[in-house]
Tab-separated table of C-alpha atoms and ligand atoms in Angstrom:
chain	number	residue	atom	x	y	z
Y	618	UNK	CA	-27.272	2.733	-33.471
Y	619	UNK	CA	-23.605	3.502	-33.255
Y	620	UNK	CA	-22.084	4.464	-36.540
Y	621	UNK	CA	-19.646	1.820	-37.686
Y	622	UNK	CA	-18.496	2.848	-41.117
Y	623	UNK	CA	-14.874	3.189	-42.092
Y	624	UNK	CA	-14.294	6.853	-42.591
Y	625	UNK	CA	-11.050	7.925	-44.261
Y	626	UNK	CA	-9.072	9.309	-41.349
Y	627	UNK	CA	-5.884	7.281	-41.438
Y	628	UNK	CA	-3.546	8.021	-38.558
Y	629	UNK	CA	-0.641	10.094	-39.817
Y	630	UNK	CA	1.786	8.438	-37.404
Y	631	UNK	CA	1.341	4.935	-38.705
Y	632	UNK	CA	-0.994	5.459	-41.643
Y	633	UNK	CA	1.478	4.744	-44.461
Y	634	UNK	CA	-0.132	1.513	-45.567
Y	635	UNK	CA	-3.651	2.292	-44.419
Y	636	UNK	CA	-6.142	3.708	-46.864
Y	637	UNK	CA	-9.204	3.997	-44.713
Y	638	UNK	CA	-9.516	5.274	-41.201
Y	639	UNK	CA	-10.625	3.395	-38.132
Y	640	UNK	CA	-14.235	3.111	-37.084
Y	641	UNK	CA	-15.540	5.169	-34.205
Y	642	UNK	CA	-15.793	2.037	-32.135
Y	643	UNK	CA	-12.189	1.169	-32.897
Y	644	UNK	CA	-11.168	4.629	-31.838
Y	645	UNK	CA	-13.045	4.200	-28.602
Y	646	UNK	CA	-11.667	0.780	-27.727
Y	647	UNK	CA	-8.151	1.676	-28.793
Y	648	UNK	CA	-7.648	5.064	-27.204
Y	649	UNK	CA	-5.950	5.324	-23.835
Y	650	UNK	CA	-5.360	9.065	-23.780
Y	651	UNK	CA	-8.123	9.714	-21.259
Y	652	UNK	CA	-6.131	7.918	-18.607
Y	653	UNK	CA	-2.530	7.706	-19.823
Y	654	UNK	CA	-2.183	11.459	-20.141
Y	655	UNK	CA	-0.992	11.486	-16.533
Y	656	UNK	CA	2.221	9.970	-17.896
Y	657	UNK	CA	3.111	13.175	-19.747
Y	658	UNK	CA	5.930	14.156	-17.350
Y	659	UNK	CA	7.573	10.761	-17.638
Y	660	UNK	CA	6.991	10.627	-21.391
Y	661	UNK	CA	8.616	13.994	-21.998
Y	662	UNK	CA	11.478	13.232	-19.629
Y	663	UNK	CA	12.114	9.913	-21.382
Y	664	UNK	CA	11.926	11.544	-24.818
Y	665	UNK	CA	14.343	14.306	-23.880
Y	666	UNK	CA	16.939	11.804	-22.640
Y	667	UNK	CA	16.412	9.585	-25.669
Y	668	UNK	CA	16.865	12.605	-27.927
Y	669	UNK	CA	20.059	13.706	-26.139
Y	670	UNK	CA	21.452	10.216	-26.494
Y	671	UNK	CA	20.579	10.109	-30.211
Y	672	UNK	CA	22.357	13.422	-30.780
Y	673	UNK	CA	25.375	12.470	-28.622
Y	674	UNK	CA	25.814	9.370	-30.734
Y	675	UNK	CA	25.335	11.205	-34.050
Y	676	UNK	CA	22.161	9.314	-34.833
Y	677	UNK	CA	20.371	12.634	-35.255
Y	678	UNK	CA	21.945	16.060	-35.791
Y	679	UNK	CA	22.656	18.347	-32.861
Y	680	UNK	CA	20.365	20.904	-34.452
Y	681	UNK	CA	17.407	18.537	-34.701
Y	682	UNK	CA	18.153	17.343	-31.190
Y	683	UNK	CA	17.952	20.877	-29.868
Y	684	UNK	CA	14.727	21.653	-31.732
Y	685	UNK	CA	13.134	18.441	-30.433
Y	686	UNK	CA	14.093	19.146	-26.832
Y	687	UNK	CA	12.825	22.693	-26.961
Y	688	UNK	CA	9.594	21.559	-28.555
Y	689	UNK	CA	9.129	18.944	-25.838
Y	690	UNK	CA	9.690	21.508	-23.098
Y	691	UNK	CA	7.108	23.766	-24.696
Y	692	UNK	CA	4.618	20.895	-24.798
Y	693	UNK	CA	5.178	20.270	-21.095
Y	694	UNK	CA	4.358	23.904	-20.384
Y	695	UNK	CA	1.278	23.730	-22.575
Y	696	UNK	CA	0.004	20.665	-20.740
Y	697	UNK	CA	0.663	22.229	-17.359
Y	698	UNK	CA	-1.074	25.443	-18.404
Y	699	UNK	CA	-4.045	23.303	-19.554
Y	700	UNK	CA	-3.597	24.690	-23.054
Y	701	UNK	CA	-2.905	21.341	-24.681
Y	702	UNK	CA	-5.686	19.644	-26.608
Y	703	UNK	CA	-5.615	15.885	-26.136
Y	704	UNK	CA	-7.144	13.905	-28.957
Y	705	UNK	CA	-8.547	10.380	-28.838
Y	706	UNK	CA	-7.786	10.070	-32.546
Y	707	UNK	CA	-4.116	10.127	-31.564
Y	708	UNK	CA	-4.717	7.192	-29.220
Y	709	UNK	CA	-2.300	7.756	-26.421
Y	710	UNK	CA	0.007	10.199	-24.673
Y	711	UNK	CA	2.981	9.207	-26.820
Y	712	UNK	CA	1.278	9.994	-30.114
Y	713	UNK	CA	-0.443	13.103	-28.793
Y	714	UNK	CA	2.913	14.531	-27.816
Y	715	UNK	CA	4.634	13.515	-31.030
Y	716	UNK	CA	1.862	14.997	-33.160
Y	717	UNK	CA	2.097	18.292	-31.296
Y	718	UNK	CA	5.882	18.239	-31.639
Y	719	UNK	CA	5.436	17.963	-35.403
Y	720	UNK	CA	3.145	20.987	-35.345
Y	721	UNK	CA	5.709	22.977	-33.396
Y	722	UNK	CA	9.015	22.029	-35.032
Y	723	UNK	CA	7.995	20.416	-38.311
Y	724	UNK	CA	9.385	17.225	-39.866
Y	725	UNK	CA	12.420	17.040	-37.544
Y	726	UNK	CA	9.955	15.783	-34.917
Y	727	UNK	CA	9.827	12.531	-36.850
Y	728	UNK	CA	13.459	11.817	-35.903
Y	729	UNK	CA	12.672	11.464	-32.195
Y	730	UNK	CA	11.226	8.024	-32.707
Y	731	UNK	CA	14.474	6.693	-34.227
Y	732	UNK	CA	15.626	3.534	-32.431
Y	733	UNK	CA	12.535	3.543	-30.262
Y	734	UNK	CA	9.034	2.118	-30.295
Y	735	UNK	CA	5.984	2.925	-28.266
Y	736	UNK	CA	6.523	-0.460	-26.664
Y	737	UNK	CA	9.760	0.440	-24.915
Y	738	UNK	CA	8.538	4.012	-24.519
Y	739	UNK	CA	5.407	3.087	-22.578
Y	740	UNK	CA	7.285	0.544	-20.464
Y	741	UNK	CA	9.781	3.254	-19.526
Y	742	UNK	CA	7.148	5.905	-18.794
Y	743	UNK	CA	5.095	3.527	-16.729
Y	744	UNK	CA	8.081	2.281	-14.758
Y	745	UNK	CA	9.095	5.843	-13.944
Y	746	UNK	CA	5.548	6.515	-12.765
Y	747	UNK	CA	5.356	3.368	-10.615
Y	748	UNK	CA	8.798	4.142	-9.196
Y	749	UNK	CA	7.492	7.485	-7.934
Y	750	UNK	CA	4.455	5.696	-6.550
Y	751	UNK	CA	6.755	3.380	-4.552
Y	752	UNK	CA	8.556	6.396	-3.094
Y	753	UNK	CA	5.270	8.087	-2.224
Y	754	UNK	CA	3.934	4.934	-0.605
Y	755	UNK	CA	7.043	4.781	1.564
Y	756	UNK	CA	6.642	8.394	2.660
Y	757	UNK	CA	2.955	7.931	3.409
Y	758	UNK	CA	3.607	4.783	5.421
Y	759	UNK	CA	6.315	6.561	7.353
Y	760	UNK	CA	3.809	9.214	8.433
Y	761	UNK	CA	1.356	6.515	9.474
Y	762	UNK	CA	4.070	4.762	11.469
Y	763	UNK	CA	4.947	7.978	13.269
Y	764	UNK	CA	1.309	8.463	14.211
Y	765	UNK	CA	1.165	4.899	15.529
Y	766	UNK	CA	4.330	5.249	17.607
Y	767	UNK	CA	3.057	8.495	19.146
Y	768	UNK	CA	-0.249	6.895	20.111
Y	769	UNK	CA	1.496	3.792	21.365
Y	770	UNK	CA	3.749	5.817	23.640
Y	771	UNK	CA	0.806	7.783	25.026
Y	772	UNK	CA	-0.953	4.499	25.808
Y	773	UNK	CA	1.928	2.430	26.980
Y	774	UNK	CA	0.212	1.149	30.144
Y	775	UNK	CA	-3.426	1.334	29.089
Y	776	UNK	CA	-4.878	-2.128	29.517
Y	777	UNK	CA	-7.453	-3.724	27.245
Y	778	UNK	CA	-8.465	-7.300	26.560
Y	779	UNK	CA	-6.365	-9.096	23.982
Y	780	UNK	CA	-8.443	-11.468	21.910
Y	781	UNK	CA	-8.051	-14.751	20.145
Y	782	UNK	CA	-11.156	-16.016	18.324
Y	783	UNK	CA	-12.613	-12.672	19.456
Y	784	UNK	CA	-12.802	-14.187	22.935
Y	785	UNK	CA	-11.029	-12.406	25.783
Y	786	UNK	CA	-7.674	-14.153	25.931
Y	787	UNK	CA	-5.117	-12.208	27.957
Y	788	UNK	CA	-4.895	-8.573	28.970
Y	789	UNK	CA	-2.579	-6.519	26.779
Y	790	UNK	CA	-1.493	-2.900	26.631
Y	791	UNK	CA	-2.927	-0.601	23.991
Y	792	UNK	CA	0.546	0.639	23.086
Y	793	UNK	CA	1.482	-2.941	22.349
Y	794	UNK	CA	-1.615	-3.471	20.244
Y	795	UNK	CA	-0.855	-0.380	18.132
Y	796	UNK	CA	2.764	-1.388	17.659
Y	797	UNK	CA	1.568	-4.643	16.104
Y	798	UNK	CA	0.391	-2.482	13.188
Y	799	UNK	CA	3.700	-0.647	13.208
Y	800	UNK	CA	5.374	-3.971	12.418
Y	801	UNK	CA	2.967	-4.678	9.543
Y	802	UNK	CA	3.651	-1.295	8.011
Y	803	UNK	CA	7.401	-1.832	8.414
Y	804	UNK	CA	7.129	-4.968	6.302
Y	805	UNK	CA	4.959	-3.072	3.810
Y	806	UNK	CA	7.618	-0.396	3.433
Y	807	UNK	CA	10.201	-3.095	2.839
Y	808	UNK	CA	8.016	-4.605	0.148
Y	809	UNK	CA	7.683	-1.280	-1.687
Y	810	UNK	CA	11.431	-0.670	-1.413
Y	811	UNK	CA	12.122	-4.137	-2.661
Y	812	UNK	CA	9.731	-3.717	-5.615
Y	813	UNK	CA	11.440	-0.429	-6.438
Y	814	UNK	CA	14.848	-2.067	-6.430
Y	815	UNK	CA	13.726	-4.730	-8.860
Y	816	UNK	CA	11.929	-2.360	-11.220
Y	817	UNK	CA	14.868	-0.009	-11.534
Y	818	UNK	CA	16.147	-1.212	-14.915
Y	819	UNK	CA	15.482	0.863	-18.002
Y	820	UNK	CA	13.571	-0.662	-20.951
Y	821	UNK	CA	14.267	2.276	-23.279
Y	822	UNK	CA	16.141	1.172	-26.396
Y	823	UNK	CA	14.593	-2.279	-26.465
Y	824	UNK	CA	12.602	-0.720	-29.325
Y	825	UNK	CA	9.656	-2.764	-30.568
Y	826	UNK	CA	10.942	-6.060	-29.154
Y	827	UNK	CA	14.246	-6.986	-30.767
Y	828	UNK	CA	16.535	-4.062	-30.029
Y	829	UNK	CA	17.780	-1.756	-32.775
Y	830	UNK	CA	20.454	-1.533	-35.451
Y	831	UNK	CA	21.231	2.079	-34.528
Y	832	UNK	CA	24.366	2.613	-32.413
Y	833	UNK	CA	22.442	3.737	-29.319
Y	834	UNK	CA	23.810	3.935	-25.810
Y	835	UNK	CA	21.276	2.371	-23.492
Y	836	UNK	CA	23.503	2.884	-20.472
Y	837	UNK	CA	23.376	6.617	-21.027
Y	838	UNK	CA	19.581	6.851	-21.078
Y	839	UNK	CA	19.271	4.421	-18.185
Y	840	UNK	CA	21.562	6.523	-16.045
Y	841	UNK	CA	19.999	9.824	-17.059
Y	842	UNK	CA	16.574	8.544	-16.021
Y	843	UNK	CA	17.831	7.348	-12.646
Y	844	UNK	CA	17.782	3.642	-13.434
Y	845	UNK	CA	20.528	1.368	-12.169
Y	846	UNK	CA	21.119	-0.224	-15.562
Y	847	UNK	CA	19.357	-0.994	-18.848
Y	848	UNK	CA	17.183	-4.117	-18.946
Y	849	UNK	CA	19.128	-7.105	-20.243
Y	850	UNK	CA	16.623	-8.623	-22.670
Y	851	UNK	CA	14.739	-6.552	-25.218
Y	852	UNK	CA	11.833	-8.994	-25.421
Y	853	UNK	CA	11.370	-9.064	-21.663
Y	854	UNK	CA	11.691	-5.264	-21.580
Y	855	UNK	CA	8.542	-4.661	-23.578
Y	856	UNK	CA	6.465	-7.502	-22.168
Y	857	UNK	CA	7.249	-7.091	-18.489
Y	858	UNK	CA	4.618	-5.602	-16.202
Y	859	UNK	CA	5.904	-7.246	-13.020
Y	860	UNK	CA	6.696	-3.826	-11.609
Y	861	UNK	CA	3.023	-2.801	-11.672
Y	862	UNK	CA	1.985	-6.191	-10.306
Y	863	UNK	CA	4.546	-5.986	-7.523
Y	864	UNK	CA	3.418	-2.521	-6.577
Y	865	UNK	CA	-0.177	-3.705	-6.417
Y	866	UNK	CA	0.757	-6.868	-4.525
Y	867	UNK	CA	2.576	-4.760	-1.926
Y	868	UNK	CA	-0.327	-2.302	-1.871
Y	869	UNK	CA	-2.842	-5.138	-1.499
Y	870	UNK	CA	-1.064	-6.665	1.476
Y	871	UNK	CA	-0.702	-3.237	3.024
Y	872	UNK	CA	-4.351	-2.433	2.321
Y	873	UNK	CA	-5.276	-5.624	4.156
Y	874	UNK	CA	-3.364	-4.305	7.167
Y	875	UNK	CA	-5.163	-0.979	6.903
Y	876	UNK	CA	-8.433	-2.840	6.595
Y	877	UNK	CA	-7.816	-4.859	9.759
Y	878	UNK	CA	-6.978	-1.751	11.748
Y	879	UNK	CA	-10.032	-0.036	10.267
Y	880	UNK	CA	-12.184	-2.982	11.320
Y	881	UNK	CA	-10.809	-2.772	14.862
Y	882	UNK	CA	-11.518	0.955	14.947
Y	883	UNK	CA	-15.095	0.352	13.856
Y	884	UNK	CA	-15.516	-2.144	16.672
Y	885	UNK	CA	-13.650	-0.109	19.275
Y	886	UNK	CA	-15.740	2.967	18.542
Y	887	UNK	CA	-19.175	1.333	18.795
Y	888	UNK	CA	-21.230	2.150	21.896
Y	889	UNK	CA	-20.934	-1.381	23.289
Y	890	UNK	CA	-17.132	-1.280	23.260
Y	891	UNK	CA	-16.597	2.465	23.540
Y	892	UNK	CA	-12.815	1.953	23.689
Y	893	UNK	CA	-12.085	4.913	21.457
Y	894	UNK	CA	-13.745	7.978	20.095
Y	895	UNK	CA	-13.061	8.926	16.512
Y	896	UNK	CA	-12.800	12.618	15.654
Y	897	UNK	CA	-15.395	14.704	13.835
Y	898	UNK	CA	-12.933	14.976	10.961
Y	899	UNK	CA	-13.298	11.301	10.085
Y	900	UNK	CA	-16.860	10.477	11.059
Y	901	UNK	CA	-20.320	11.439	9.877
Y	902	UNK	CA	-23.633	11.886	11.596
Y	903	UNK	CA	-26.912	10.259	10.691
Y	904	UNK	CA	-29.676	12.264	9.045
Y	905	UNK	CA	-32.260	10.520	11.224
Y	906	UNK	CA	-30.533	9.272	14.386
Y	907	UNK	CA	-28.985	12.223	16.230
Y	908	UNK	CA	-26.924	10.104	18.616
Y	909	UNK	CA	-24.874	8.530	15.854
Y	910	UNK	CA	-21.257	9.052	14.936
Y	911	UNK	CA	-20.519	6.758	12.055
Y	912	UNK	CA	-16.927	5.699	11.386
Y	913	UNK	CA	-17.286	6.196	7.619
Y	914	UNK	CA	-13.612	6.809	6.905
Y	915	UNK	CA	-12.638	3.588	8.680
Y	916	UNK	CA	-15.357	1.680	6.845
Y	917	UNK	CA	-14.168	3.121	3.537
Y	918	UNK	CA	-10.570	2.169	4.295
Y	919	UNK	CA	-11.830	-1.345	4.881
Y	920	UNK	CA	-13.992	-1.243	1.756
Y	921	UNK	CA	-11.462	0.326	-0.575
Y	922	UNK	CA	-8.866	-2.293	0.261
Y	923	UNK	CA	-11.059	-4.642	-1.787
Y	924	UNK	CA	-10.699	-2.373	-4.774
Y	925	UNK	CA	-6.905	-2.475	-4.578
Y	926	UNK	CA	-6.923	-6.260	-4.419
Y	927	UNK	CA	-9.331	-6.198	-7.380
Y	928	UNK	CA	-6.901	-4.107	-9.413
Y	929	UNK	CA	-4.098	-6.559	-8.698
Y	930	UNK	CA	-6.319	-9.426	-9.808
Y	931	UNK	CA	-7.367	-7.575	-12.912
Y	932	UNK	CA	-3.812	-7.111	-14.136
Y	933	UNK	CA	-2.728	-10.615	-13.136
Y	934	UNK	CA	-5.551	-12.017	-15.214
Y	935	UNK	CA	-4.774	-9.691	-18.116
Y	936	UNK	CA	-1.143	-10.816	-18.194
Y	937	UNK	CA	-1.512	-14.514	-17.565
Y	938	UNK	CA	-2.159	-15.743	-21.102
Y	939	UNK	CA	-0.042	-13.343	-23.104
Y	940	UNK	CA	2.609	-14.718	-25.411
Y	941	UNK	CA	5.753	-12.610	-25.731
Y	942	UNK	CA	6.027	-9.781	-26.375
Y	943	UNK	CA	3.719	-6.758	-26.335
Y	944	UNK	CA	-0.001	-7.197	-26.928
Y	945	UNK	CA	-2.536	-4.434	-26.729
Y	946	UNK	CA	-4.144	-6.195	-23.781
Y	947	UNK	CA	-1.318	-4.681	-21.802
Y	948	UNK	CA	-2.763	-1.211	-22.233
Y	949	UNK	CA	-5.238	-2.368	-19.563
Y	950	UNK	CA	-2.400	-2.176	-17.037
Y	951	UNK	CA	-2.784	1.532	-16.449
Y	952	UNK	CA	-6.287	2.137	-15.195
Y	953	UNK	CA	-5.921	-0.683	-12.689
Y	954	UNK	CA	-2.556	0.550	-11.453
Y	955	UNK	CA	-3.508	4.215	-11.359
Y	956	UNK	CA	-6.636	3.409	-9.413
Y	957	UNK	CA	-4.734	1.189	-6.999
Y	958	UNK	CA	-2.118	3.890	-6.399
Y	959	UNK	CA	-4.682	6.635	-5.866
Y	960	UNK	CA	-6.895	4.504	-3.651
Y	961	UNK	CA	-3.936	3.297	-1.630
Y	962	UNK	CA	-2.604	6.777	-1.026
Y	963	UNK	CA	-6.056	7.902	0.078
Y	964	UNK	CA	-6.578	5.125	2.603
Y	965	UNK	CA	-3.108	5.564	4.109
Y	966	UNK	CA	-3.715	9.300	4.506
Y	967	UNK	CA	-7.144	8.677	6.061
Y	968	UNK	CA	-5.771	6.055	8.429
Y	969	UNK	CA	-2.955	8.378	9.500
Y	970	UNK	CA	-5.491	11.078	10.322
Y	971	UNK	CA	-7.727	8.668	12.216
Y	972	UNK	CA	-4.865	7.307	14.312
Y	973	UNK	CA	-3.671	10.814	15.166
Y	974	UNK	CA	-7.140	12.018	16.151
Y	975	UNK	CA	-8.333	8.924	17.998
Y	976	UNK	CA	-9.270	9.528	21.666
Y	977	UNK	CA	-8.646	6.577	23.939
Y	978	UNK	CA	-11.169	5.740	26.679
Y	979	UNK	CA	-8.738	4.167	29.149
Y	980	UNK	CA	-11.353	3.358	31.776
Y	981	UNK	CA	-13.579	1.506	29.331
Y	982	UNK	CA	-10.665	-0.526	28.083
Y	983	UNK	CA	-9.528	-1.347	31.616
Y	984	UNK	CA	-13.034	-2.346	32.707
Y	985	UNK	CA	-13.536	-4.574	29.671
Y	986	UNK	CA	-10.207	-6.287	30.249
Y	987	UNK	CA	-11.237	-7.652	33.621
Y	988	UNK	CA	-13.782	-10.146	32.325
Y	989	UNK	CA	-13.839	-13.676	31.039
Y	990	UNK	CA	-11.252	-15.085	33.505
Y	991	UNK	CA	-8.673	-13.212	31.473
Y	992	UNK	CA	-5.842	-13.903	33.952
Y	993	UNK	CA	-6.353	-17.671	33.894
Y	994	UNK	CA	-3.037	-18.159	32.089
Y	995	UNK	CA	-1.295	-16.154	34.799
Y	996	UNK	CA	-2.795	-18.477	37.375
Y	997	UNK	CA	-1.600	-21.539	35.481
Y	998	UNK	CA	1.878	-19.995	35.140
Y	999	UNK	CA	1.880	-19.319	38.906
Y	1000	UNK	CA	1.088	-22.976	39.599
Y	1001	UNK	CA	4.028	-23.992	37.400
Y	1002	UNK	CA	6.427	-21.426	38.819
Y	1003	UNK	CA	5.553	-21.602	42.506
Y	1004	UNK	CA	4.205	-25.111	42.958
Y	1005	UNK	CA	6.597	-26.658	40.433
Y	1006	UNK	CA	3.876	-28.631	38.640
Y	1007	UNK	CA	4.046	-29.398	34.913
Y	1008	UNK	CA	2.154	-26.895	32.740
Y	1009	UNK	CA	-0.410	-29.473	31.608
Y	1010	UNK	CA	-1.421	-30.209	35.241
Y	1011	UNK	CA	-1.463	-26.476	35.975
Y	1012	UNK	CA	-3.745	-25.963	32.981
Y	1013	UNK	CA	-6.106	-28.616	34.352
Y	1014	UNK	CA	-6.149	-27.130	37.854
Y	1015	UNK	CA	-6.820	-23.658	36.464
Y	1016	UNK	CA	-9.631	-25.025	34.326
Y	1017	UNK	CA	-11.281	-26.445	37.452
Y	1018	UNK	CA	-10.866	-23.109	39.245
Y	1019	UNK	CA	-12.442	-21.256	36.306
Y	1020	UNK	CA	-15.340	-23.667	36.392
Y	1021	UNK	CA	-15.737	-23.130	40.146
Y	1022	UNK	CA	-15.710	-19.343	39.720
Y	1023	UNK	CA	-18.207	-19.639	36.893
Y	1024	UNK	CA	-20.573	-21.605	39.157
Y	1025	UNK	CA	-20.102	-19.069	41.923
Y	1026	UNK	CA	-20.638	-16.207	39.486
Y	1027	UNK	CA	-17.406	-14.435	40.349
Y	1028	UNK	CA	-14.010	-13.737	38.821
Y	1029	UNK	CA	-10.889	-15.754	39.718
Y	1030	UNK	CA	-9.876	-13.308	42.461
Y	1031	UNK	CA	-13.412	-13.636	43.882
Y	1032	UNK	CA	-12.660	-17.191	44.998
Y	1033	UNK	CA	-11.530	-17.645	48.597
Y	1034	UNK	CA	-8.241	-19.363	49.399
Y	1035	UNK	CA	-10.237	-22.237	50.843
Y	1036	UNK	CA	-12.178	-22.655	47.617
Y	1037	UNK	CA	-8.933	-22.623	45.671
Y	1038	UNK	CA	-7.421	-25.217	47.980
Y	1039	UNK	CA	-10.436	-27.451	47.454
Y	1040	UNK	CA	-9.118	-27.837	43.908
Y	1041	UNK	CA	-5.384	-27.802	44.688
Y	1042	UNK	CA	-4.379	-27.975	48.372
Y	1043	UNK	CA	-0.874	-26.549	47.701
Y	1044	UNK	CA	-2.201	-23.144	46.586
Y	1045	UNK	CA	-1.223	-20.303	48.936
Y	1046	UNK	CA	-2.312	-16.711	49.585
Y	1047	UNK	CA	0.461	-15.545	47.216
Y	1048	UNK	CA	-1.720	-16.512	44.262
Y	1049	UNK	CA	-3.810	-13.360	44.755
Y	1050	UNK	CA	-0.775	-11.217	43.904
Y	1051	UNK	CA	-0.847	-12.258	40.277
Y	1052	UNK	CA	-4.540	-12.258	39.478
Y	1053	UNK	CA	-4.990	-8.580	38.551
Y	1054	UNK	CA	-4.765	-7.461	34.940
Y	1055	UNK	CA	-2.047	-4.953	35.894
Y	1056	UNK	CA	0.122	-7.708	37.363
Y	1057	UNK	CA	-0.601	-9.823	34.345
Y	1058	UNK	CA	0.639	-7.307	31.785
Y	1059	UNK	CA	3.571	-6.239	33.975
Y	1060	UNK	CA	4.783	-9.810	34.041
Y	1061	UNK	CA	4.918	-10.222	30.256
Y	1062	UNK	CA	8.491	-8.971	29.936
Y	1063	UNK	CA	9.727	-11.399	27.316
Y	1064	UNK	CA	11.205	-9.696	24.228
Y	1065	UNK	CA	8.289	-8.332	22.199
Y	1066	UNK	CA	5.872	-8.970	25.094
Y	1067	UNK	CA	3.075	-6.697	26.280
Y	1068	UNK	CA	4.586	-5.412	29.575
Y	1069	UNK	CA	4.729	-1.597	29.596
Y	1070	UNK	CA	8.487	-1.803	30.323
Y	1071	UNK	CA	8.945	-3.899	27.205
Y	1072	UNK	CA	6.635	-1.766	25.062
Y	1073	UNK	CA	8.682	1.274	26.019
Y	1074	UNK	CA	11.752	-0.470	24.600
Y	1075	UNK	CA	9.776	-1.345	21.486
Y	1076	UNK	CA	8.675	2.282	21.062
Y	1077	UNK	CA	12.339	3.320	21.065
Y	1078	UNK	CA	13.262	0.523	18.687
Y	1079	UNK	CA	10.368	1.515	16.409
Y	1080	UNK	CA	11.535	5.137	16.315
Y	1081	UNK	CA	15.017	4.002	15.297
Y	1082	UNK	CA	13.559	1.962	12.477
Y	1083	UNK	CA	11.226	4.606	11.039
Y	1084	UNK	CA	14.164	6.204	9.203
U	287	LIG	N1	-0.948	2.987	-25.488
U	287	LIG	C1	-0.123	1.821	-25.517
U	287	LIG	C2	-0.100	1.225	-24.104
U	287	LIG	O1	-0.614	1.819	-23.236
U	287	LIG	C3	1.252	2.151	-25.947
U	287	LIG	C4	1.958	1.035	-26.646
U	287	LIG	C5	1.367	0.798	-27.940
U	287	LIG	N2	2.160	-0.072	-28.737
U	287	LIG	C6	1.699	-0.601	-29.845
U	287	LIG	N3	2.464	-1.382	-30.476
U	287	LIG	N4	0.473	-0.431	-30.241
U	287	LIG	O2	0.426	0.168	-23.851
C-alpha cells in the first residue's frame, strides 16, 4: 500500500499557513519538475529581466537586484553542468530555481517574486518556449521544402499516373506531384508564423490574475524578452494557452501532410508499384524475409502524426471547461506540447531525409501511367477542340470508345481509325497525336498545371518563396 499520511514537510515557499506537509501522493500528482525543467532557460531569462525591471523602478534595491541576477546566472551554469539537484518536493522549475537562489544569496532571493506570481511566470516561460518551437518548425519545414524542390526539378518530366479515388485518372509529372507537398508545407509555415505573431505578447506582470500594486513597467520586460507588447488583460494573461493550442493545431495539420506523403512513399516503394526506392538510412530489413526493405521511417511518420493530433486534443479537452483564471489543470499543457514539438521535429527531419534519399524509378512510373485509358480526357478535349462538339457529347463519345477498347482488350491508341469512326464519323487521323501520355502532360500548360514547362516555372516560383 502507498503511504498516505500527512508528514510535516510544509513547503517553505508557500508554507506560512500550513502546519502539516503534503502526502506522498499529493507530491506525486502535483509535481511537474520532471518535465518542466526544460523551461529553465526561459525561466531564468524571464526572472533576470523581471529583476532588472524591479531594480530600475526602485521596487528592489540595486544591490539585491545584482545579487539575484548573479545567483540566477550561477544556477543556469549549474543546470547546464548537470550539477543541479531537482527536487519533486519543490514542485516545479520555478520553485526549484527560487529555492536554490535562496541557498546561494540568502533572503534577498525572496524579493525576486515581488509583483509576480507563478501564474504569469509560467505563462511567460511557456510562451518563450513555444515561440522558439515556432521558429524551429519554420526552419525544419524550409529544409523539407528545399529537398522537395530539388527532387521536383530532377523529375520535372517523369510521368506517372495521377489518381483520383486511387483509380488512374490522368498522367502527371512527378515534379508536379512533389510540388503539391511544397504548397502544403508553405501553408504550414504560414500557420506557424501566424501563431508566433499572435503569441508574441508578454504575460509577465499580470501577477496572480489581477495585476499588481507595485509600480512595475510591463513594457520594459516585454521588450527585453522580445515580445511586441505586454498582454492587455491580466486575467487573460494567466489563463490563456491558445499559443500552445495554435502551435499544436498547426503541427497537426502539417503532420497530416507529412502522413499523406509518408503513405504515398509506402505505396510507391512496394514491389507492386516499385516507383521509388527508399534508402538504407530510412528502411529496415526483415529478420526472416531477406528480400524485404521495410519503409519503417515513413510508417512512423504516418503513425506519429496521430500522436501530435492526440496532444492537441488532450489540451483542448483540458482547457474547455476551465473558468477564469488559472487552474492547476493547466499544468497538463506541458507534456502534451513538449511531446508534440519533439515528435513533430522528428517526423519533419525524417521526411526531409527520405525525400533527399529517394531514388525514382522513371521507367516503372512511365509504364504504370499508360494504363486504364488514362488519356481519355485528352481524347474528349480533342473532340471538343477539333470537332467543335460540346464537352458533354465529347465525354459520351469518349466513353463509347473506351468501352470499345475494353472489349477489344487494347488501349485507346490500339483502336484503328475505322473503329473510332464507327463511334464518331468525324474523327480523323490527327486524334492519334494526342493519345500518348507525353502529349497529355505536355498539353497541360494552364497555370499550376502538370506540363513540364509549367512545372519548371513552378520550381522557380517555389524557390523564390522558400525565403
Ligand atoms: N507548475 C505550474 C504550471 O505548470 C506553475 C503555476 C502554478 N501556479 C499555481 N498557482 N499553483 O502551470
